[in-house]
């Protein structure tokens, strides 16, 4: 199963919300692609802009026009970057750390990352097995570009982060989507994984806790999945651990190479500072993995972006080595928000919202809303219809489930303030009560 996100759908979303695509560079590029195919490569026909970016940009555009939009589409903590990290950045500027650095990270940051992996995940990487990039997204992009040949397959559990599929396609690979069922907490089973693997399989991607569902695999669940992977030694494992520090209650985080040490030499363990330390704009991701793969990823980066921002790297050193008090504080705040949002959504007719173990998203089912008509006369045939009408009629921005590979659902980010979350949920309730 792969998710299609046709050009017409983004265009429709924009027009019905009263915004011209000419005002939005992301949507403008997308909507004019067909008219100017002679200007771009055939590769561009395989991919589309990020749905989360498109909807977030649209909500910002509406706000700039005076619309009272409650935007719950962005996966970004609303907290300020901790003060000690900001001070470290200022100190780096004063110290003149403003020049090019080693292509994939300064030694001090690589050492801090290696210490983090040992401390938190019991994974022992030499600095030569560590790479630093411009955000976790570039880590994944570099890895796929460096390792995929045409026809190689990548197993992607769904619901998935929107960029996995398109990155695989850009790297000439073939995405193989395996759907995690609602009744299984959106997690795939060992049987599903086994069925998806064949001689062409190059990678399996795990994202736990997950964007968009917040689902997280327990240690025993990972053990069952890694048992499958042990039977297929040609398959690499990419573990996207970016939400590692955002788990709730008594849930204990684990990562595949930690659960099964025999997978260590074929696993890329990716993480970053954006979510855990409220540093989304600083753009620092990191990974540990096999030395040959890390070397190839370094070569990709040397011919694309070169080094991450020098100031951000020194800030990330402080994030990983300084006080960790912020993590516990933010985790408690996010857990309160999660519980509030889940309770409010589950009280709305037509919506069923599981309680996620981590990240800062919920991914409710709207099966009970499909086939109905909104108060303004919009027929809700799909989850995209739902979020389009919700934005148009109640000015709440969320992301439709088809973009993540599982429908009919939507993703709501509870990284906003409690006040905005309450207001957003009230508006969703009004919208659903108006369905007939």
Coordinates of C-alpha atoms in Angstrom, one line a residue:
X1 CA 0.0 0.0 0.0
X2 CA 1.3 3.4 -0.9
X3 CA -0.3 6.8 -0.2
X4 CA -1.2 9.0 -3.1
X5 CA -1.4 12.8 -2.5
X6 CA -2.4 14.2 -5.9
X7 CA -1.6 17.7 -7.0
X8 CA -5.3 18.5 -7.2
X9 CA -5.9 17.7 -3.6
X10 CA -3.4 20.2 -2.3
X11 CA -4.7 22.8 -4.8
X12 CA -8.2 22.1 -3.6
X13 CA -7.3 22.5 0.0
X14 CA -5.7 25.8 -0.7
X15 CA -8.5 27.2 -2.8
X16 CA -11.3 26.2 -0.5
X17 CA -9.5 27.9 2.4
X18 CA -9.4 31.1 0.4
X19 CA -5.6 31.3 -0.2
X20 CA -4.0 31.6 -3.6
X21 CA -1.1 29.2 -4.2
X22 CA 0.8 32.1 -5.6
X23 CA 1.3 33.3 -2.0
X24 CA 2.7 30.0 -0.8
X25 CA 6.1 28.9 -2.3
X26 CA 5.7 25.3 -1.3
X27 CA 2.3 25.0 -3.0
X28 CA 3.3 27.2 -5.9
X29 CA 6.1 24.9 -6.8
X30 CA 3.8 21.9 -6.6
X31 CA 0.9 23.3 -8.5
X32 CA 3.0 24.6 -11.4
X33 CA 5.0 21.4 -11.8
X34 CA 2.9 20.0 -14.5
X35 CA 3.1 23.2 -16.6
X36 CA 6.8 23.3 -16.4
X37 CA 7.9 19.7 -16.6
X38 CA 10.7 20.6 -19.0
X39 CA 12.4 22.5 -16.2
X40 CA 12.7 19.7 -13.7
X41 CA 13.9 16.1 -13.7
X42 CA 11.7 13.0 -14.0
X43 CA 12.7 12.2 -10.4
X44 CA 10.4 15.0 -9.3
X45 CA 7.4 13.2 -10.6
X46 CA 7.9 10.5 -7.9
X47 CA 7.4 12.8 -5.0
X48 CA 5.3 15.6 -3.6
X49 CA 5.7 18.3 -0.9
X50 CA 5.3 17.3 2.7
X51 CA 1.6 17.4 3.6
X52 CA 2.5 18.6 7.1
X53 CA 4.5 21.5 5.7
X54 CA 1.7 22.4 3.2
X55 CA -1.0 22.5 5.9
X56 CA 1.2 24.4 8.4
X57 CA 2.1 27.0 5.7
X58 CA -1.6 27.3 4.8
X59 CA -2.6 27.9 8.4
X60 CA 0.1 30.6 8.7
X61 CA -1.1 32.2 5.6
X62 CA -4.7 32.3 6.9
X63 CA -3.5 33.8 10.2
X64 CA -1.6 36.5 8.3
X65 CA -4.9 37.3 6.7
X66 CA -6.6 37.8 10.0
X67 CA -8.2 34.4 10.4
X68 CA -8.4 33.0 13.9
X69 CA -6.7 29.7 13.1
X70 CA -5.9 27.2 15.9
X71 CA -2.9 25.4 14.3
X72 CA -2.4 21.9 15.7
X73 CA -0.5 20.6 12.7
X74 CA 3.1 21.3 13.6
X75 CA 5.4 18.9 15.4
X76 CA 7.3 21.5 17.3
X77 CA 7.5 22.0 21.1
X78 CA 6.1 25.4 22.1
X79 CA 8.7 25.8 24.9
X80 CA 11.8 28.0 24.5
X81 CA 15.2 26.3 24.1
X82 CA 16.6 25.9 27.6
X83 CA 18.6 28.8 28.9
X84 CA 21.9 26.8 29.3
X85 CA 21.8 25.8 25.7
X86 CA 21.2 29.4 24.5
X87 CA 24.1 30.6 26.7
X88 CA 26.4 28.0 25.1
X89 CA 25.5 29.3 21.7
X90 CA 26.3 32.8 22.7
X91 CA 29.6 31.7 24.1
X92 CA 30.4 30.0 20.9
X93 CA 29.8 33.2 19.0
X94 CA 31.9 35.2 21.3
X95 CA 34.7 32.6 21.0
X96 CA 34.7 33.0 17.2
X97 CA 33.3 29.5 16.5
X98 CA 31.8 30.8 13.3
X99 CA 33.8 29.1 10.5
X100 CA 33.5 25.9 8.6
X101 CA 33.8 22.7 10.7
X102 CA 34.5 19.1 9.8
X103 CA 31.9 18.1 7.2
X104 CA 29.9 15.8 9.5
X105 CA 30.5 17.4 12.9
X106 CA 33.0 18.7 15.4
X107 CA 34.9 16.2 17.5
X108 CA 33.4 17.6 20.7
X109 CA 29.9 16.9 19.5
X110 CA 30.7 13.5 18.2
X111 CA 32.2 12.6 21.6
X112 CA 29.0 13.9 23.3
X113 CA 26.9 11.8 21.0
X114 CA 28.9 8.7 21.7
X115 CA 28.6 9.4 25.4
X116 CA 24.8 9.8 25.0
X117 CA 24.5 6.5 23.2
X118 CA 26.5 4.7 25.9
X119 CA 24.6 6.4 28.7
X120 CA 21.1 6.1 27.4
X121 CA 21.1 3.2 25.0
X122 CA 24.0 1.0 26.0
X123 CA 25.4 1.3 22.5
X124 CA 29.2 1.8 22.1
X125 CA 30.2 3.8 19.1
X126 CA 33.6 5.0 18.2
X127 CA 33.6 8.7 16.9
X128 CA 34.4 7.3 13.4
X129 CA 30.9 5.7 13.6
X130 CA 29.1 8.9 14.4
X131 CA 27.8 11.5 12.0
X132 CA 26.2 14.9 12.6
X133 CA 23.8 16.5 10.0
X134 CA 21.4 19.4 9.5
X135 CA 18.6 17.7 11.4
X136 CA 17.4 14.1 11.7
X137 CA 15.8 14.4 8.3
X138 CA 19.2 14.8 6.6
X139 CA 20.6 11.8 8.5
X140 CA 17.8 9.6 7.0
X141 CA 18.2 11.2 3.5
X142 CA 22.0 10.7 3.5
X143 CA 21.6 7.1 4.6
X144 CA 19.1 6.2 1.9
X145 CA 21.0 8.0 -0.8
X146 CA 24.3 6.3 0.2
X147 CA 22.9 2.8 0.3
X148 CA 20.0 2.3 -2.1
X149 CA 20.2 1.0 -5.7
X150 CA 17.3 1.0 -8.1
X151 CA 14.9 -1.8 -7.2
X152 CA 16.0 -2.0 -3.5
X153 CA 13.0 -2.2 -1.2
X154 CA 12.5 -0.4 2.1
X155 CA 9.9 -1.7 4.5
X156 CA 8.0 1.2 6.1
X157 CA 5.5 0.5 8.9
X158 CA 2.4 2.7 8.6
X159 CA 1.2 5.1 9.8
X160 CA 4.6 6.6 8.8
X161 CA 6.3 10.0 9.0
X162 CA 5.4 11.6 5.6
X163 CA 9.0 12.0 4.4
X164 CA 10.1 8.3 4.6
X165 CA 8.3 7.2 1.4
X166 CA 9.5 10.2 -0.7
X167 CA 13.1 9.9 0.5
X168 CA 13.1 6.3 -0.6
X169 CA 11.7 7.2 -4.0
X170 CA 14.3 10.0 -4.4
X171 CA 17.0 7.5 -3.8
X172 CA 15.6 5.1 -6.5
X173 CA 14.3 2.7 -4.0
X174 CA 10.8 1.1 -3.7
X175 CA 8.8 1.7 -0.5
X176 CA 7.0 -1.3 0.9
X177 CA 4.3 -0.1 3.3
X178 CA 3.1 -2.4 6.1
X179 CA 0.0 -1.1 7.9
X180 CA -0.1 -1.3 11.7
X181 CA -3.7 -2.0 12.6
X182 CA -5.7 0.3 14.9
X183 CA -6.6 -2.7 17.2
X184 CA -2.9 -3.4 17.6
X185 CA -2.0 0.1 18.6
X186 CA -0.8 1.0 15.0
X187 CA 2.2 -1.4 15.5
X188 CA 3.1 -4.1 13.0
X189 CA 3.4 -7.7 14.0
X190 CA 6.3 -10.1 13.4
X191 CA 4.2 -12.0 10.9
X192 CA 3.6 -8.8 8.9
X193 CA 7.3 -8.0 8.9
X194 CA 8.3 -11.5 7.8
X195 CA 5.8 -11.3 4.9
X196 CA 7.2 -8.0 3.8
X197 CA 10.9 -9.1 3.5
X198 CA 12.3 -10.7 0.4
X199 CA 15.6 -10.8 -1.4
X200 CA 15.3 -7.2 -2.6
X201 CA 14.7 -5.8 0.9
X202 CA 17.5 -3.4 1.9
X203 CA 16.1 -1.5 4.9
X204 CA 13.4 -1.7 7.6
X205 CA 12.6 1.6 9.2
X206 CA 11.3 1.8 12.8
X207 CA 10.1 5.0 14.4
X208 CA 9.3 4.5 18.0
X209 CA 7.7 6.5 19.5
X210 CA 6.0 7.2 16.2
X211 CA 5.1 10.3 14.3
X212 CA 2.1 10.4 13.6
X213 CA 0.5 7.9 16.1
X214 CA 2.7 8.2 19.2
X215 CA 2.7 4.4 19.2
X216 CA 5.9 2.9 20.8
X217 CA 7.2 -0.7 20.8
X218 CA 7.9 -2.3 24.1
X219 CA 11.2 -4.2 24.6
X220 CA 9.4 -7.5 24.2
X221 CA 7.6 -6.3 21.0
X222 CA 11.0 -5.2 19.6
X223 CA 12.5 -8.6 20.6
X224 CA 9.8 -10.4 18.5
X225 CA 10.6 -8.1 15.5
X226 CA 14.4 -8.4 15.8
X227 CA 14.0 -12.2 15.9
X228 CA 12.6 -11.9 12.4
X229 CA 15.4 -9.7 11.3
X230 CA 18.0 -12.2 12.6
X231 CA 16.7 -14.6 10.0
X232 CA 17.4 -12.0 7.2
X233 CA 21.1 -10.9 7.5
X234 CA 21.0 -8.9 4.3
X235 CA 18.5 -6.4 5.8
X236 CA 19.6 -3.1 7.4
X237 CA 17.7 -1.5 10.2
X238 CA 17.1 2.3 10.5
X239 CA 15.9 3.2 13.9
X240 CA 14.4 6.8 14.1
X241 CA 14.6 7.5 17.8
X242 CA 13.9 11.3 17.6
X243 CA 11.1 11.0 20.3
X244 CA 13.1 8.8 22.6
X245 CA 12.8 11.2 25.6
X246 CA 9.1 11.8 25.2
X247 CA 7.5 8.6 26.6
X248 CA 4.8 8.6 29.3
X249 CA 3.7 6.7 32.4
X250 CA 5.8 3.6 33.1
X251 CA 6.7 3.0 29.4
X252 CA 10.4 2.3 29.0
X253 CA 12.1 3.3 25.8
X254 CA 14.3 0.8 23.9
X255 CA 16.0 0.7 20.5
X256 CA 16.6 -2.3 18.2
X257 CA 20.4 -2.5 18.4
X258 CA 20.1 -2.4 22.2
X259 CA 17.5 -5.1 22.3
X260 CA 19.4 -7.4 19.9
X261 CA 23.2 -6.7 19.9
X262 CA 23.6 -9.0 16.9
X263 CA 22.0 -6.3 14.8
X264 CA 24.5 -3.6 15.9
X265 CA 26.7 -3.9 12.8
X266 CA 23.7 -3.4 10.5
X267 CA 21.7 -0.8 12.3
X268 CA 21.8 3.0 11.9
X269 CA 20.5 4.5 15.2
X270 CA 19.3 8.1 14.5
X271 CA 18.4 10.8 16.9
X272 CA 18.7 14.6 17.4
X273 CA 18.2 17.5 19.7
X274 CA 15.1 19.0 18.1
X275 CA 12.3 17.4 20.0
X276 CA 13.9 16.5 23.3
X277 CA 15.5 20.0 23.9
X278 CA 13.0 22.2 22.0
X279 CA 15.7 22.9 19.3
X280 CA 13.8 22.4 16.1
X281 CA 15.2 25.5 14.4
X282 CA 18.8 24.7 15.4
X283 CA 18.9 21.8 12.9
X284 CA 21.1 19.2 14.5
X285 CA 20.6 15.4 14.0
X286 CA 23.0 12.7 14.7
X287 CA 23.4 8.9 14.2
X288 CA 25.7 6.0 15.0
X289 CA 26.1 3.1 12.7
X290 CA 28.5 0.9 10.6
X291 CA 31.7 2.7 9.8
X292 CA 31.4 2.0 6.0
X293 CA 27.8 3.5 5.9
X294 CA 28.8 6.5 8.0
X295 CA 31.8 7.2 5.6
X296 CA 29.4 7.0 2.6
X297 CA 27.0 9.4 4.4
X298 CA 29.8 11.8 5.1
X299 CA 30.6 11.8 1.4
X300 CA 27.0 12.6 0.5
X301 CA 27.0 15.5 2.9
X302 CA 30.3 16.8 1.7
X303 CA 28.8 17.2 -1.8
X304 CA 25.5 18.7 -0.6
X305 CA 25.2 20.9 2.5
X306 CA 28.6 20.3 4.0
X307 CA 28.8 21.0 7.8
X308 CA 25.9 21.8 10.1
X309 CA 25.8 25.3 11.6
X310 CA 28.9 25.7 13.8
X311 CA 27.0 27.6 16.5
X312 CA 24.2 24.9 16.6
X313 CA 26.8 22.2 17.0
X314 CA 28.2 23.9 20.2
X315 CA 24.7 24.4 21.5
X316 CA 24.0 20.7 20.9
X317 CA 27.2 19.8 22.9
X318 CA 25.7 21.6 25.9
X319 CA 22.3 20.0 25.3
X320 CA 23.8 16.5 25.5
X321 CA 26.3 17.1 28.3
X322 CA 24.7 19.8 30.4
X323 CA 21.8 19.6 32.9
X324 CA 18.9 17.4 31.7
X325 CA 16.2 18.9 33.9
X326 CA 14.3 20.3 31.0
X327 CA 13.5 16.8 29.7
X328 CA 11.6 15.7 32.8
X329 CA 9.8 19.0 33.0
X330 CA 8.6 19.0 29.4
X331 CA 7.7 15.3 29.5
X332 CA 5.3 16.0 32.4
X333 CA 3.8 18.9 30.6
X334 CA 3.3 16.9 27.4
X335 CA 1.7 14.0 29.4
X336 CA -0.8 16.4 30.9
X337 CA -1.7 17.7 27.5
X338 CA -1.9 14.2 26.0
X339 CA -4.4 13.1 28.7
X340 CA -6.5 16.2 28.3
X341 CA -6.7 15.9 24.5
X342 CA -7.4 12.2 24.5
X343 CA -10.3 12.7 27.0
X344 CA -11.8 15.6 25.0
X345 CA -11.6 13.9 21.7
X346 CA -13.0 10.6 23.0
X347 CA -16.1 12.6 24.2
X348 CA -16.8 13.7 20.6
X349 CA -19.3 11.6 18.5
X350 CA -17.6 9.9 15.6
X351 CA -14.1 10.1 17.0
X352 CA -12.1 7.3 18.7
X353 CA -8.7 8.3 20.0
X354 CA -6.2 5.8 21.4
X355 CA -3.8 7.0 24.2
X356 CA -0.3 7.1 22.8
X357 CA 2.8 6.0 24.7
X358 CA 5.0 8.7 23.4
X359 CA 5.8 11.7 21.1
X360 CA 3.4 14.6 21.1
X361 CA 0.7 13.5 18.6
X362 CA -2.6 11.7 18.7
X363 CA -4.0 9.9 15.7
X364 CA -7.8 9.4 16.2
X365 CA -10.0 7.4 13.9
X366 CA -12.9 9.3 12.3
X367 CA -14.7 6.2 10.9
X368 CA -17.9 7.5 12.5
X369 CA -17.7 10.8 10.6
X370 CA -17.2 9.4 7.1
X371 CA -20.3 9.7 4.8
X372 CA -21.8 12.6 6.7
X373 CA -22.2 16.2 5.7
X374 CA -20.9 19.2 7.5
X375 CA -23.0 22.1 8.7
X376 CA -21.8 24.1 5.6
X377 CA -22.7 21.3 3.2
X378 CA -19.4 19.6 2.7
X379 CA -19.7 15.8 2.2
X380 CA -17.1 14.0 4.3
X381 CA -15.9 11.1 2.0
X382 CA -12.3 11.0 3.2
X383 CA -10.1 12.2 6.1
X384 CA -8.8 14.9 3.7
X385 CA -12.4 16.1 3.3
X386 CA -12.7 16.1 7.1
X387 CA -9.6 18.3 7.7
X388 CA -10.4 20.6 4.8
X389 CA -13.9 21.3 6.1
X390 CA -12.6 21.6 9.7
X391 CA -10.2 24.3 8.6
X392 CA -12.7 26.1 6.5
X393 CA -15.6 26.0 9.0
X394 CA -14.0 26.0 12.4
X395 CA -10.5 27.2 11.6
X396 CA -8.6 24.3 13.1
X397 CA -5.6 23.0 11.3
X398 CA -4.7 19.3 11.6
X399 CA -3.2 16.8 9.1
X400 CA -5.2 14.2 7.3
X401 CA -4.4 10.5 7.8
X402 CA -3.9 9.6 4.1
X403 CA -0.7 11.6 4.2
X404 CA 0.7 9.1 6.8
X405 CA -0.6 5.9 5.1
X406 CA -3.6 5.0 7.3
X407 CA -7.1 6.3 6.9
X408 CA -9.6 7.6 8.0
X409 CA -7.7 9.4 10.7
X410 CA -6.1 12.7 11.4
X411 CA -3.0 13.8 13.3
X412 CA -3.2 16.4 16.0
X413 CA -0.1 17.7 17.7
X414 CA -0.4 18.5 21.4
X415 CA 2.9 20.4 21.4
X416 CA 0.8 23.6 21.6
X417 CA -0.3 25.3 24.8
X418 CA -3.1 23.9 26.9
X419 CA -5.3 26.9 26.1
X420 CA -4.9 26.4 22.4
X421 CA -5.5 22.6 22.7
X422 CA -8.7 23.1 24.7
X423 CA -10.0 25.6 22.1
X424 CA -9.0 23.4 19.2
X425 CA -10.8 20.4 20.7
X426 CA -13.9 22.5 21.4
X427 CA -14.0 23.6 17.8
X428 CA -13.5 20.0 16.6
X429 CA -16.5 19.0 18.9
X430 CA -18.6 21.8 17.3
X431 CA -17.7 20.6 13.9
X432 CA -18.6 17.0 14.6
X433 CA -21.8 17.9 16.3
X434 CA -22.7 19.7 13.1
X435 CA -22.3 16.6 10.9
X436 CA -25.5 15.1 9.6

